[in-house]
mmCIF file of C-alpha atoms and ligand atoms in Angstrom:
data_model
loop_
_atom_site.group_PDB
_atom_site.id
_atom_site.type_symbol
_atom_site.label_atom_id
_atom_site.label_comp_id
_atom_site.label_asym_id
_atom_site.label_seq_id
_atom_site.Cartn_x
_atom_site.Cartn_y
_atom_site.Cartn_z
ATOM 1 C CA MET L 10 33.610 -26.547 21.891
ATOM 2 C CA ILE L 11 29.332 -26.462 21.026
ATOM 3 C CA HIS L 12 28.068 -24.059 19.050
ATOM 4 C CA SER L 13 24.809 -23.058 19.542
ATOM 5 C CA ALA L 14 22.517 -23.783 15.555
ATOM 6 C CA LEU L 15 22.546 -20.183 14.910
ATOM 7 C CA ILE L 16 26.282 -20.170 14.910
ATOM 8 C CA ASN L 17 27.043 -23.103 13.531
ATOM 9 C CA VAL L 18 25.463 -21.601 10.337
ATOM 10 C CA MET L 19 26.840 -18.492 10.502
ATOM 11 C CA VAL L 20 30.304 -20.688 10.418
ATOM 12 C CA LYS L 21 28.974 -23.162 7.646
ATOM 13 C CA ALA L 22 28.540 -19.649 5.646
ATOM 14 C CA ALA L 23 31.258 -18.312 6.648
ATOM 15 C CA ARG L 24 33.284 -20.699 5.646
ATOM 16 C CA ARG L 25 31.946 -21.761 1.746
ATOM 17 C CA ALA L 26 32.759 -18.605 0.760
ATOM 18 C CA GLY L 27 35.773 -18.342 1.791
ATOM 19 C CA ARG L 28 36.895 -20.925 0.144
ATOM 20 C CA SER L 29 35.658 -19.090 -1.896
ATOM 21 C CA LEU L 30 37.398 -15.583 -1.439
ATOM 22 C CA LYS L 31 41.070 -17.869 -0.876
ATOM 23 C CA ARG L 32 40.659 -19.315 -3.641
ATOM 24 C CA ASP L 33 39.797 -15.878 -5.915
ATOM 25 C CA LEU L 34 43.396 -14.035 -3.595
ATOM 26 C CA GLY L 35 45.292 -17.068 -5.210
ATOM 27 C CA GLU L 36 43.851 -15.672 -8.959
ATOM 28 C CA ILE L 37 44.998 -12.232 -7.863
ATOM 29 C CA GLU L 38 48.234 -12.360 -8.012
ATOM 30 C CA SER L 39 48.863 -13.284 -11.409
ATOM 31 C CA LEU L 40 46.852 -10.037 -12.174
ATOM 32 C CA GLN L 41 48.858 -7.457 -10.323
ATOM 33 C CA VAL L 42 51.074 -7.666 -13.405
ATOM 34 C CA SER L 43 48.353 -7.193 -16.078
ATOM 35 C CA LEU L 44 47.886 -3.861 -17.572
ATOM 36 C CA LYS L 45 44.180 -3.698 -16.443
ATOM 37 C CA GLY L 46 44.385 -5.094 -12.863
ATOM 38 C CA PRO L 47 42.687 -6.945 -10.667
ATOM 39 C CA ALA L 48 39.775 -4.197 -9.246
ATOM 40 C CA ASN L 49 36.855 -6.202 -11.411
ATOM 41 C CA PHE L 50 37.776 -9.285 -11.057
ATOM 42 C CA VAL L 51 37.530 -8.714 -6.702
ATOM 43 C CA SER L 52 34.193 -7.099 -6.967
ATOM 44 C CA ALA L 53 32.951 -10.220 -9.585
ATOM 45 C CA ALA L 54 34.192 -11.947 -5.667
ATOM 46 C CA ASP L 55 32.852 -10.410 -3.439
ATOM 47 C CA LYS L 56 29.925 -10.149 -5.256
ATOM 48 C CA ARG L 57 29.822 -13.879 -5.290
ATOM 49 C CA ALA L 58 30.796 -14.282 -1.490
ATOM 50 C CA GLU L 59 27.349 -12.564 -0.794
ATOM 51 C CA GLU L 60 25.155 -14.419 -2.913
ATOM 52 C CA MET L 61 26.816 -17.525 -1.447
ATOM 53 C CA LEU L 62 26.044 -16.296 2.332
ATOM 54 C CA TYR L 63 22.226 -15.365 1.151
ATOM 55 C CA THR L 64 21.435 -18.600 -0.017
ATOM 56 C CA ASP L 65 23.094 -20.920 3.373
ATOM 57 C CA LEU L 66 22.025 -18.380 5.697
ATOM 58 C CA ASN L 67 18.328 -17.931 3.600
ATOM 59 C CA LYS L 68 18.228 -21.431 3.325
ATOM 60 C CA ALA L 69 18.472 -22.189 7.426
ATOM 61 C CA ARG L 70 16.377 -19.598 8.353
ATOM 62 C CA PRO L 71 13.782 -19.187 5.803
ATOM 63 C CA GLY L 72 11.974 -15.111 6.124
ATOM 64 C CA TYR L 73 15.045 -13.516 8.307
ATOM 65 C CA GLY L 74 16.018 -10.102 6.741
ATOM 66 C CA PHE L 75 19.446 -9.887 5.165
ATOM 67 C CA LEU L 76 20.896 -7.001 4.895
ATOM 68 C CA GLY L 77 24.720 -6.915 2.615
ATOM 69 C CA GLU L 78 27.386 -4.518 0.988
ATOM 70 C CA GLU L 79 27.269 -5.220 -2.415
ATOM 71 C CA GLY L 80 23.429 -5.800 -2.732
ATOM 72 C CA GLY L 81 21.624 -3.609 0.595
ATOM 73 C CA ILE L 82 18.540 -4.714 1.883
ATOM 74 C CA ARG L 83 16.562 -7.911 1.277
ATOM 75 C CA ALA L 84 13.478 -7.622 2.947
ATOM 76 C CA GLY L 85 12.187 -10.581 5.020
ATOM 77 C CA SER L 86 8.686 -12.275 6.238
ATOM 78 C CA ASP L 87 10.084 -11.633 9.874
ATOM 79 C CA GLN L 88 10.829 -8.597 11.181
ATOM 80 C CA SER L 89 12.702 -8.879 14.344
ATOM 81 C CA HIS L 90 16.161 -10.637 12.435
ATOM 82 C CA THR L 91 18.086 -9.438 9.902
ATOM 83 C CA TRP L 92 21.576 -10.304 9.019
ATOM 84 C CA ILE L 93 24.265 -8.270 8.526
ATOM 85 C CA VAL L 94 26.935 -9.326 5.848
ATOM 86 C CA ASP L 95 30.301 -7.812 4.774
ATOM 87 C CA PRO L 96 31.323 -10.415 2.129
ATOM 88 C CA LEU L 97 34.651 -8.520 2.063
ATOM 89 C CA ASP L 98 36.007 -6.593 4.308
ATOM 90 C CA GLY L 99 39.650 -5.424 3.627
ATOM 91 C CA THR L 100 39.270 -4.767 -0.083
ATOM 92 C CA THR L 101 41.908 -2.792 -0.880
ATOM 93 C CA ASN L 102 43.591 -5.477 1.675
ATOM 94 C CA PHE L 103 42.640 -8.264 -0.722
ATOM 95 C CA LEU L 104 43.330 -6.388 -3.938
ATOM 96 C CA HIS L 105 46.796 -5.675 -3.269
ATOM 97 C CA GLY L 106 47.203 -9.448 -2.107
ATOM 98 C CA ILE L 107 46.981 -8.881 1.540
ATOM 99 C CA PRO L 108 45.248 -11.429 3.449
ATOM 100 C CA GLN L 109 44.247 -9.016 5.463
ATOM 101 C CA PHE L 110 40.342 -9.635 4.555
ATOM 102 C CA ALA L 111 37.525 -10.828 6.129
ATOM 103 C CA ILE L 112 33.721 -12.371 6.110
ATOM 104 C CA SER L 113 32.541 -10.166 8.962
ATOM 105 C CA ILE L 114 28.409 -11.932 9.734
ATOM 106 C CA GLY L 115 25.841 -10.239 12.015
ATOM 107 C CA LEU L 116 22.483 -10.978 13.147
ATOM 108 C CA LYS L 117 20.438 -8.792 14.799
ATOM 109 C CA ARG L 118 17.492 -9.411 16.955
ATOM 110 C CA GLU L 119 14.677 -6.493 16.757
ATOM 111 C CA ASP L 120 17.928 -3.636 18.172
ATOM 112 C CA THR L 121 21.100 -6.037 19.627
ATOM 113 C CA VAL L 122 22.838 -7.889 17.928
ATOM 114 C CA VAL L 123 22.850 -11.622 19.109
ATOM 115 C CA ALA L 124 25.687 -13.096 17.033
ATOM 116 C CA GLY L 125 28.472 -12.517 15.238
ATOM 117 C CA VAL L 126 31.237 -14.365 12.615
ATOM 118 C CA ILE L 127 34.205 -12.662 11.539
ATOM 119 C CA TYR L 128 36.287 -15.654 9.393
ATOM 120 C CA ASN L 129 39.508 -14.783 7.823
ATOM 121 C CA PRO L 130 39.873 -17.489 5.131
ATOM 122 C CA ALA L 131 43.525 -16.974 4.226
ATOM 123 C CA ASN L 132 44.799 -17.038 8.204
ATOM 124 C CA ASP L 133 42.052 -19.918 8.999
ATOM 125 C CA GLU L 134 41.176 -17.461 11.788
ATOM 126 C CA LEU L 135 37.366 -18.394 12.925
ATOM 127 C CA TYR L 136 36.239 -15.789 15.437
ATOM 128 C CA VAL L 137 31.802 -16.180 16.626
ATOM 129 C CA ALA L 138 30.302 -14.558 19.490
ATOM 130 C CA GLU L 139 26.520 -15.070 21.296
ATOM 131 C CA ARG L 140 25.345 -12.778 23.258
ATOM 132 C CA GLY L 141 25.958 -13.567 27.164
ATOM 133 C CA LYS L 142 28.086 -16.763 26.028
ATOM 134 C CA GLY L 143 31.123 -15.307 25.269
ATOM 135 C CA CYS L 144 33.472 -15.208 22.462
ATOM 136 C CA PHE L 145 36.637 -17.200 20.916
ATOM 137 C CA LEU L 146 38.907 -17.427 18.445
ATOM 138 C CA ASN L 147 39.165 -21.591 16.507
ATOM 139 C CA ASP L 148 37.262 -22.551 19.468
ATOM 140 C CA GLN L 149 39.904 -20.183 23.049
ATOM 141 C CA ARG L 150 37.969 -17.973 24.944
ATOM 142 C CA LEU L 151 38.264 -14.661 24.730
ATOM 143 C CA ARG L 152 39.763 -11.949 27.289
ATOM 144 C CA VAL L 153 40.219 -8.081 26.076
ATOM 145 C CA ALA L 154 44.046 -7.114 27.462
ATOM 146 C CA ALA L 155 44.676 -5.496 30.623
ATOM 147 C CA ARG L 156 46.322 -3.262 30.547
ATOM 148 C CA GLN L 157 45.608 -0.378 32.270
ATOM 149 C CA GLN L 158 47.697 3.065 30.191
ATOM 150 C CA LEU L 159 48.243 3.976 27.186
ATOM 151 C CA ASN L 160 51.799 4.510 26.936
ATOM 152 C CA SER L 161 51.824 0.689 26.983
ATOM 153 C CA SER L 162 49.001 0.092 24.379
ATOM 154 C CA VAL L 163 49.499 -0.788 21.118
ATOM 155 C CA ILE L 164 46.554 1.017 19.791
ATOM 156 C CA ALA L 165 44.495 0.168 15.617
ATOM 157 C CA CYS L 166 42.646 2.703 13.827
ATOM 158 C CA GLY L 167 40.804 4.127 10.088
ATOM 159 C CA LEU L 168 42.525 6.794 8.427
ATOM 160 C CA PRO L 169 41.537 8.070 5.925
ATOM 161 C CA HIS L 170 42.268 8.145 1.267
ATOM 162 C CA ILE L 171 41.362 9.471 -1.499
ATOM 163 C CA GLY L 172 37.503 10.100 -1.656
ATOM 164 C CA ARG L 173 37.261 9.423 2.201
ATOM 165 C CA GLY L 174 37.910 10.827 5.138
ATOM 166 C CA ASP L 175 38.068 13.834 7.673
ATOM 167 C CA LEU L 176 42.047 14.278 6.893
ATOM 168 C CA ALA L 177 42.295 17.769 8.755
ATOM 169 C CA LEU L 178 40.020 15.166 12.104
ATOM 170 C CA ALA L 179 41.893 12.243 11.650
ATOM 171 C CA GLN L 180 45.471 14.827 11.507
ATOM 172 C CA ARG L 181 44.475 15.903 14.928
ATOM 173 C CA GLU L 182 43.585 12.514 16.030
ATOM 174 C CA LEU L 183 46.868 11.947 15.618
ATOM 175 C CA ALA L 184 49.256 14.812 17.217
ATOM 176 C CA ALA L 185 46.816 14.092 19.609
ATOM 177 C CA MET L 186 47.143 9.988 20.247
ATOM 178 C CA MET L 187 51.027 9.453 18.990
ATOM 179 C CA PRO L 188 52.741 10.782 21.485
ATOM 180 C CA ARG L 189 50.956 8.738 24.320
ATOM 181 C CA VAL L 190 51.341 5.413 22.904
ATOM 182 C CA ALA L 191 53.695 2.519 22.364
ATOM 183 C CA GLY L 192 52.579 1.672 19.134
ATOM 184 C CA LEU L 193 49.402 3.309 16.716
ATOM 185 C CA ARG L 194 48.029 0.028 13.450
ATOM 186 C CA ARG L 195 46.330 0.555 10.369
ATOM 187 C CA PHE L 196 45.416 -2.985 9.299
ATOM 188 C CA GLY L 197 42.829 -2.325 7.137
ATOM 189 C CA ALA L 198 39.458 -3.833 7.350
ATOM 190 C CA ALA L 199 37.025 -3.118 10.211
ATOM 191 C CA SER L 200 35.882 -6.613 11.624
ATOM 192 C CA LEU L 201 39.245 -7.786 12.186
ATOM 193 C CA ASP L 202 40.007 -4.520 14.477
ATOM 194 C CA LEU L 203 37.565 -5.204 16.334
ATOM 195 C CA ALA L 204 38.221 -9.101 16.429
ATOM 196 C CA GLY L 205 42.342 -8.247 17.399
ATOM 197 C CA VAL L 206 41.167 -5.883 19.971
ATOM 198 C CA ALA L 207 37.895 -9.417 21.895
ATOM 199 C CA ALA L 208 41.433 -11.188 21.215
ATOM 200 C CA GLY L 209 43.576 -8.725 23.168
ATOM 201 C CA ARG L 210 46.192 -8.568 20.437
ATOM 202 C CA LEU L 211 45.002 -5.027 20.450
ATOM 203 C CA ASP L 212 44.930 -2.399 23.272
ATOM 204 C CA GLY L 213 41.681 -0.915 22.296
ATOM 205 C CA TYR L 214 40.425 1.118 18.634
ATOM 206 C CA TRP L 215 38.828 3.634 17.388
ATOM 207 C CA GLU L 216 37.484 4.761 13.441
ATOM 208 C CA ARG L 217 35.048 7.345 12.361
ATOM 209 C CA ASN L 218 32.494 6.403 9.543
ATOM 210 C CA LEU L 219 31.726 2.967 9.788
ATOM 211 C CA GLN L 220 28.337 1.082 8.204
ATOM 212 C CA PRO L 221 26.666 -1.695 10.321
ATOM 213 C CA TRP L 222 28.164 -4.165 8.305
ATOM 214 C CA ASP L 223 31.198 -3.111 8.971
ATOM 215 C CA ILE L 224 31.165 -3.768 12.792
ATOM 216 C CA ALA L 225 27.854 -5.298 14.148
ATOM 217 C CA ALA L 226 29.697 -8.945 14.669
ATOM 218 C CA GLY L 227 32.601 -7.214 15.923
ATOM 219 C CA LEU L 228 30.869 -4.885 18.778
ATOM 220 C CA LEU L 229 29.920 -7.999 20.260
ATOM 221 C CA MET L 230 33.140 -9.333 20.270
ATOM 222 C CA VAL L 231 34.563 -6.787 22.147
ATOM 223 C CA ARG L 232 31.877 -6.635 25.048
ATOM 224 C CA GLU L 233 31.880 -10.488 25.206
ATOM 225 C CA ALA L 234 35.496 -10.769 25.918
ATOM 226 C CA GLY L 235 35.130 -8.296 28.631
ATOM 227 C CA GLY L 236 35.457 -4.756 26.382
ATOM 228 C CA THR L 237 33.545 -0.970 26.560
ATOM 229 C CA VAL L 238 32.620 -0.142 23.553
ATOM 230 C CA SER L 239 31.112 3.810 22.292
ATOM 231 C CA GLY L 240 30.704 5.957 19.579
ATOM 232 C CA ILE L 241 33.511 8.640 20.106
ATOM 233 C CA THR L 242 30.970 10.865 22.565
ATOM 234 C CA GLY L 243 31.406 8.110 24.793
ATOM 235 C CA LYS L 244 27.375 7.375 24.344
ATOM 236 C CA ASP L 245 26.173 3.171 22.930
ATOM 237 C CA ASP L 246 25.862 4.630 19.554
ATOM 238 C CA ALA L 247 28.784 2.607 18.201
ATOM 239 C CA LEU L 248 26.195 0.723 15.283
ATOM 240 C CA THR L 249 23.864 3.676 14.211
ATOM 241 C CA THR L 250 26.900 6.590 13.799
ATOM 242 C CA GLY L 251 28.985 4.222 12.503
ATOM 243 C CA ASP L 252 32.214 6.232 15.338
ATOM 244 C CA VAL L 253 33.635 3.326 16.970
ATOM 245 C CA VAL L 254 36.163 3.022 20.031
ATOM 246 C CA CYS L 255 36.611 0.614 22.409
ATOM 247 C CA GLY L 256 39.088 -1.312 24.635
ATOM 248 C CA ASN L 257 38.667 -2.293 28.411
ATOM 249 C CA GLU L 258 37.356 0.182 30.075
ATOM 250 C CA ALA L 259 40.206 1.975 31.060
ATOM 251 C CA ILE L 260 41.675 2.339 27.849
ATOM 252 C CA HIS L 261 38.227 3.229 26.447
ATOM 253 C CA ALA L 262 38.146 6.258 28.045
ATOM 254 C CA GLU L 263 41.833 6.688 28.158
ATOM 255 C CA LEU L 264 40.714 6.661 23.528
ATOM 256 C CA ILE L 265 37.886 8.875 24.507
ATOM 257 C CA LYS L 266 39.455 11.442 26.479
ATOM 258 C CA VAL L 267 42.597 11.770 23.337
ATOM 259 C CA LEU L 268 39.807 12.217 20.766
ATOM 260 C CA LYS L 269 37.420 14.271 22.226
ATOM 261 C CA ALA L 270 39.912 17.318 23.066
ATOM 262 C CA VAL L 271 40.644 17.105 19.625
ATOM 263 C CA ALA L 272 37.297 16.801 17.631
HETATM 264 C C1 IPD J 527 36.878 -0.579 4.999
HETATM 265 C C2 IPD J 527 37.441 -1.618 5.941
HETATM 266 C C3 IPD J 527 38.250 -0.883 6.142
HETATM 267 C C4 IPD J 527 37.544 0.928 6.647
HETATM 268 C C5 IPD J 527 36.747 1.206 6.022
HETATM 269 C C6 IPD J 527 35.523 0.081 5.432
HETATM 270 P P1 IPD J 527 36.074 -2.761 3.176
HETATM 271 O O1 IPD J 527 35.687 -2.040 4.310
HETATM 272 O O2 IPD J 527 36.571 -2.369 6.453
HETATM 273 O O3 IPD J 527 39.182 -0.892 7.280
HETATM 274 O O4 IPD J 527 39.088 1.488 7.206
HETATM 275 O O5 IPD J 527 36.342 2.024 6.183
HETATM 276 O O6 IPD J 527 35.027 0.877 4.677
HETATM 277 O O7 IPD J 527 35.336 -1.410 2.444
HETATM 278 O O8 IPD J 527 36.550 -3.412 2.477
HETATM 279 O O9 IPD J 527 34.557 -4.020 2.955
HETATM 280 CA CA1 CA J 528 33.601 -3.260 5.158
HETATM 281 CA CA1 CA J 529 32.948 -4.431 2.712
#
Protein backbone atom coordinates (compact mmCIF):
# COMPACT_ATOMS: atom_id res chain seq x y z
CA MET A 1 0.00 0.00 0.00
CA ILE A 2 1.46 3.35 -1.02
CA HIS A 3 0.36 6.23 1.15
CA SER A 4 0.59 9.95 0.46
CA ALA A 5 3.58 11.96 1.65
CA LEU A 6 1.34 13.45 4.34
CA ILE A 7 0.37 10.05 5.76
CA ASN A 8 4.01 8.94 5.65
CA VAL A 9 4.97 11.95 7.79
CA MET A 10 2.25 11.14 10.32
CA VAL A 11 3.08 7.44 10.43
CA LYS A 12 6.79 8.09 10.93
CA ALA A 13 6.09 10.46 13.82
CA ALA A 14 3.60 8.05 15.42
CA ARG A 15 6.01 5.12 15.16
CA ARG A 16 8.91 7.04 16.75
CA ALA A 17 6.80 8.26 19.67
CA GLY A 18 5.28 4.78 19.86
CA ARG A 19 8.70 3.17 20.34
CA SER A 20 9.27 5.52 23.26
CA LEU A 21 5.90 4.66 24.87
CA LYS A 22 6.52 0.95 24.37
CA ARG A 23 9.86 1.20 26.17
CA ASP A 24 8.17 3.13 28.96
CA LEU A 25 5.45 0.48 29.26
CA GLY A 26 8.17 -2.02 30.06
CA GLU A 27 9.24 0.11 33.05
CA ILE A 28 5.73 0.43 34.37
CA GLU A 29 5.35 -3.14 35.52
CA SER A 30 8.17 -2.75 38.02
CA LEU A 31 6.84 0.60 39.21
CA GLN A 32 3.43 -0.90 40.13
CA VAL A 33 4.98 -2.47 43.20
CA SER A 34 6.81 0.66 44.35
CA LEU A 35 5.10 2.83 46.96
CA LYS A 36 5.16 5.90 44.76
CA GLY A 37 3.58 4.04 41.84
CA PRO A 38 4.03 4.89 38.18
CA ALA A 39 1.97 8.14 38.04
CA ASN A 40 4.86 10.60 37.72
CA PHE A 41 6.69 8.32 35.34
CA VAL A 42 3.59 8.08 33.11
CA SER A 43 3.07 11.82 33.10
CA ALA A 44 6.69 12.28 31.95
CA ALA A 45 6.26 9.58 29.27
CA ASP A 46 3.13 11.32 28.02
CA LYS A 47 4.87 14.72 27.73
CA ARG A 48 7.95 13.19 26.12
CA ALA A 49 5.79 11.51 23.46
CA GLU A 50 4.01 14.80 22.72
CA GLU A 51 7.32 16.66 22.33
CA MET A 52 8.57 13.99 19.91
CA LEU A 53 5.38 14.30 17.87
CA TYR A 54 5.59 18.09 17.85
CA THR A 55 9.23 18.00 16.77
CA ASP A 56 8.66 15.54 13.92
CA LEU A 57 5.41 17.03 12.63
CA ASN A 58 6.68 20.58 12.87
CA LYS A 59 9.86 19.68 11.05
CA ALA A 60 7.96 18.03 8.20
CA ARG A 61 5.28 20.73 7.93
CA PRO A 62 6.68 23.94 9.41
CA GLY A 63 4.00 26.52 10.06
CA TYR A 64 1.12 24.15 10.78
CA GLY A 65 -0.58 24.80 14.12
CA PHE A 66 -0.40 22.10 16.79
CA LEU A 67 -3.05 21.28 19.37
CA GLY A 68 -1.79 18.69 21.86
CA GLU A 69 -3.47 17.44 25.02
CA GLU A 70 -0.41 18.15 27.13
CA GLY A 71 0.87 21.45 25.73
CA GLY A 72 -2.35 23.02 24.44
CA ILE A 73 -2.38 25.08 21.27
CA ARG A 74 0.83 26.19 19.55
CA ALA A 75 -0.20 28.52 16.77
CA GLY A 76 1.54 28.32 13.41
CA SER A 77 1.97 30.79 10.57
CA ASP A 78 -0.34 28.63 8.42
CA GLN A 79 -3.82 29.42 9.77
CA SER A 80 -5.56 26.73 7.75
CA HIS A 81 -3.76 23.61 9.04
CA THR A 82 -3.70 22.25 12.59
CA TRP A 83 -2.41 18.96 13.94
CA ILE A 84 -4.71 17.58 16.66
CA VAL A 85 -2.70 15.20 18.80
CA ASP A 86 -3.21 12.92 21.77
CA PRO A 87 0.27 11.53 22.54
CA LEU A 88 -1.19 8.90 24.88
CA ASP A 89 -4.86 8.03 24.66
CA GLY A 90 -5.80 5.47 27.28
CA THR A 91 -3.56 6.81 30.05
CA THR A 92 -5.30 4.83 32.77
CA ASN A 93 -4.72 1.61 30.84
CA PHE A 94 -1.07 2.54 30.24
CA LEU A 95 -0.61 3.34 33.92
CA HIS A 96 -1.88 -0.12 34.79
CA GLY A 97 0.16 -1.90 32.14
CA ILE A 98 -2.96 -2.72 30.07
CA PRO A 99 -1.89 -2.70 26.39
CA GLN A 100 -4.93 -0.78 25.11
CA PHE A 101 -3.62 2.73 24.43
CA ALA A 102 -2.63 4.72 21.37
CA ILE A 103 -1.12 7.77 19.81
CA SER A 104 -3.73 9.71 17.85
CA ILE A 105 -2.86 12.30 15.20
CA GLY A 106 -5.44 14.17 13.16
CA LEU A 107 -4.85 16.92 10.65
CA LYS A 108 -7.50 19.60 10.32
CA ARG A 109 -7.64 21.73 7.18
CA GLU A 110 -9.91 24.73 7.76
CA ASP A 111 -12.79 23.04 9.64
CA THR A 112 -12.40 19.55 8.24
CA VAL A 113 -10.23 16.69 9.45
CA VAL A 114 -8.50 15.43 6.30
CA ALA A 115 -6.07 12.82 7.64
CA GLY A 116 -5.72 10.60 10.69
CA VAL A 117 -3.30 8.10 12.17
CA ILE A 118 -3.91 6.02 15.29
CA TYR A 119 -1.12 3.73 16.48
CA ASN A 120 -1.12 1.23 19.30
CA PRO A 121 2.58 0.46 19.86
CA ALA A 122 1.79 -2.42 22.23
CA ASN A 123 0.38 -4.62 19.44
CA ASP A 124 1.80 -2.65 16.49
CA GLU A 125 -1.65 -1.93 15.05
CA LEU A 126 -1.52 1.12 12.81
CA TYR A 127 -4.69 2.72 11.49
CA VAL A 128 -4.54 5.38 8.79
CA ALA A 129 -7.23 7.34 6.98
CA GLU A 130 -7.29 10.12 4.48
CA ARG A 131 -10.41 12.00 3.46
CA GLY A 132 -11.89 10.41 0.35
CA LYS A 133 -9.22 7.69 0.24
CA GLY A 134 -10.46 5.15 2.76
CA CYS A 135 -9.27 3.74 6.06
CA PHE A 136 -6.64 1.04 6.56
CA LEU A 137 -5.35 -1.14 9.37
CA ASN A 138 -1.77 -2.24 8.71
CA ASP A 139 -2.44 -1.73 4.99
CA GLN A 140 -5.70 -3.65 4.90
CA ARG A 141 -8.72 -1.66 3.80
CA LEU A 142 -11.39 -1.38 6.48
CA ARG A 143 -15.15 -1.46 6.32
CA VAL A 144 -17.61 -1.04 9.21
CA ALA A 145 -19.55 -4.14 10.26
CA ALA A 146 -22.78 -4.93 8.43
CA ARG A 147 -25.00 -6.05 11.33
CA GLN A 148 -28.34 -4.29 11.16
CA GLN A 149 -29.72 -4.99 14.62
CA LEU A 150 -28.65 -4.07 18.11
CA ASN A 151 -29.52 -7.51 19.45
CA SER A 152 -26.57 -9.04 17.58
CA SER A 153 -24.24 -6.06 18.09
CA VAL A 154 -21.24 -5.46 20.34
CA ILE A 155 -21.21 -1.83 21.36
CA ALA A 156 -18.42 0.10 23.09
CA CYS A 157 -18.98 3.07 25.36
CA GLY A 158 -17.27 5.40 27.81
CA LEU A 159 -18.19 5.45 31.50
CA PRO A 160 -17.94 8.05 34.24
CA HIS A 161 -15.25 7.53 36.83
CA ILE A 162 -14.07 9.32 39.92
CA GLY A 163 -14.43 13.05 39.43
CA ARG A 164 -15.72 12.76 35.85
CA GLY A 165 -18.97 12.40 33.99
CA ASP A 166 -22.71 12.41 34.68
CA LEU A 167 -23.30 9.24 36.70
CA ALA A 168 -27.12 9.41 36.69
CA LEU A 169 -27.25 9.89 32.92
CA ALA A 170 -24.77 7.08 32.31
CA GLN A 171 -26.84 4.78 34.53
CA ARG A 172 -29.97 5.55 32.49
CA GLU A 173 -28.09 4.97 29.24
CA LEU A 174 -26.63 1.67 30.42
CA ALA A 175 -29.97 0.46 31.77
CA ALA A 176 -31.56 1.20 28.39
CA MET A 177 -28.71 -0.25 26.32
CA MET A 178 -27.75 -3.42 28.22
CA PRO A 179 -30.92 -5.43 27.55
CA ARG A 180 -30.88 -4.51 23.85
CA VAL A 181 -27.37 -5.51 22.77
CA ALA A 182 -25.28 -8.69 22.41
CA GLY A 183 -22.55 -7.08 24.53
CA LEU A 184 -21.39 -3.76 25.95
CA ARG A 185 -17.68 -2.98 26.29
CA ARG A 186 -15.61 -0.25 27.98
CA PHE A 187 -12.06 -0.40 26.67
CA GLY A 188 -10.67 2.93 27.90
CA ALA A 189 -9.12 4.52 24.81
CA ALA A 190 -11.57 6.54 22.72
CA SER A 191 -9.32 6.64 19.66
CA LEU A 192 -9.14 2.83 19.59
CA ASP A 193 -12.89 2.53 20.16
CA LEU A 194 -13.44 4.57 17.00
CA ALA A 195 -10.76 2.62 15.12
CA GLY A 196 -12.46 -0.58 16.33
CA VAL A 197 -15.74 0.54 14.76
CA ALA A 198 -13.93 1.40 11.53
CA ALA A 199 -12.39 -2.10 11.57
CA GLY A 200 -15.79 -3.76 12.03
CA ARG A 201 -14.69 -5.32 15.31
CA LEU A 202 -17.20 -3.19 17.17
CA ASP A 203 -20.67 -2.57 15.73
CA GLY A 204 -21.04 0.80 17.39
CA TYR A 205 -19.75 3.17 20.03
CA TRP A 206 -20.96 6.13 22.00
CA GLU A 207 -19.34 8.39 24.56
CA ARG A 208 -19.88 11.89 25.92
CA ASN A 209 -17.55 14.73 26.90
CA LEU A 210 -14.57 13.82 24.78
CA GLN A 211 -11.91 16.23 23.56
CA PRO A 212 -10.87 16.92 19.95
CA TRP A 213 -7.57 15.07 20.41
CA ASP A 214 -9.45 11.91 21.52
CA ILE A 215 -11.59 11.77 18.38
CA ALA A 216 -10.27 13.89 15.47
CA ALA A 217 -8.47 11.00 13.75
CA GLY A 218 -11.00 8.32 14.75
CA LEU A 219 -14.10 10.14 13.50
CA LEU A 220 -12.51 10.38 10.05
CA MET A 221 -11.66 6.67 10.20
CA VAL A 222 -15.24 5.60 10.89
CA ARG A 223 -16.48 7.77 8.03
CA GLU A 224 -13.83 6.54 5.62
CA ALA A 225 -14.77 2.96 6.53
CA GLY A 226 -18.35 3.72 5.45
CA GLY A 227 -19.78 4.40 8.91
CA THR A 228 -22.06 7.13 10.21
CA VAL A 229 -20.91 9.53 12.92
CA SER A 230 -22.76 12.25 14.82
CA GLY A 231 -23.24 13.88 18.17
CA ILE A 232 -25.78 12.30 20.54
CA THR A 233 -28.64 14.39 19.14
CA GLY A 234 -27.88 13.13 15.63
CA LYS A 235 -26.35 16.39 14.43
CA ASP A 236 -22.99 16.46 12.66
CA ASP A 237 -21.28 18.11 15.62
CA ALA A 238 -19.26 15.34 17.31
CA LEU A 239 -15.89 17.08 16.98
CA THR A 240 -17.14 20.33 18.49
CA THR A 241 -19.45 18.92 21.20
CA GLY A 242 -17.22 15.97 22.17
CA ASP A 243 -20.29 13.72 22.24
CA VAL A 244 -20.02 10.83 19.79
CA VAL A 245 -22.30 8.12 18.40
CA CYS A 246 -21.22 5.92 15.50
CA GLY A 247 -21.74 2.66 13.67
CA ASN A 248 -23.13 1.67 10.30
CA GLU A 249 -26.17 3.68 9.28
CA ALA A 250 -28.69 1.31 10.90
CA ILE A 251 -26.81 0.78 14.17
CA HIS A 252 -26.07 4.50 14.44
CA ALA A 253 -29.81 5.24 14.12
CA GLU A 254 -30.68 2.58 16.71
CA LEU A 255 -28.14 3.95 19.19
CA ILE A 256 -29.44 7.50 18.77
CA LYS A 257 -33.00 6.30 19.38
CA VAL A 258 -32.07 4.57 22.64
CA LEU A 259 -29.89 7.44 23.89
CA LYS A 260 -32.39 10.17 23.05
CA ALA A 261 -35.14 8.35 24.95
CA VAL A 262 -33.20 8.59 28.24
CA ALA A 263 -31.43 11.95 27.76
C1 LIG B 1 -9.37 9.20 27.77
C2 LIG B 1 -9.70 7.93 27.02
C3 LIG B 1 -10.95 7.28 27.58
C4 LIG B 1 -12.12 8.23 27.62
C5 LIG B 1 -11.74 9.50 28.36
C6 LIG B 1 -10.52 10.16 27.71
P1 LIG B 1 -6.79 9.94 28.01
O1 LIG B 1 -8.23 9.85 27.22
O2 LIG B 1 -9.90 8.18 25.65
O3 LIG B 1 -11.33 6.15 26.84
O4 LIG B 1 -13.20 7.61 28.25
O5 LIG B 1 -12.81 10.36 28.40
O6 LIG B 1 -10.20 11.33 28.42
O7 LIG B 1 -7.02 10.80 29.22
O8 LIG B 1 -6.43 8.56 28.37
O9 LIG B 1 -5.93 10.56 26.99
CA1 LIG C 1 -7.41 10.96 25.24
CA1 LIG D 1 -4.01 11.64 26.59
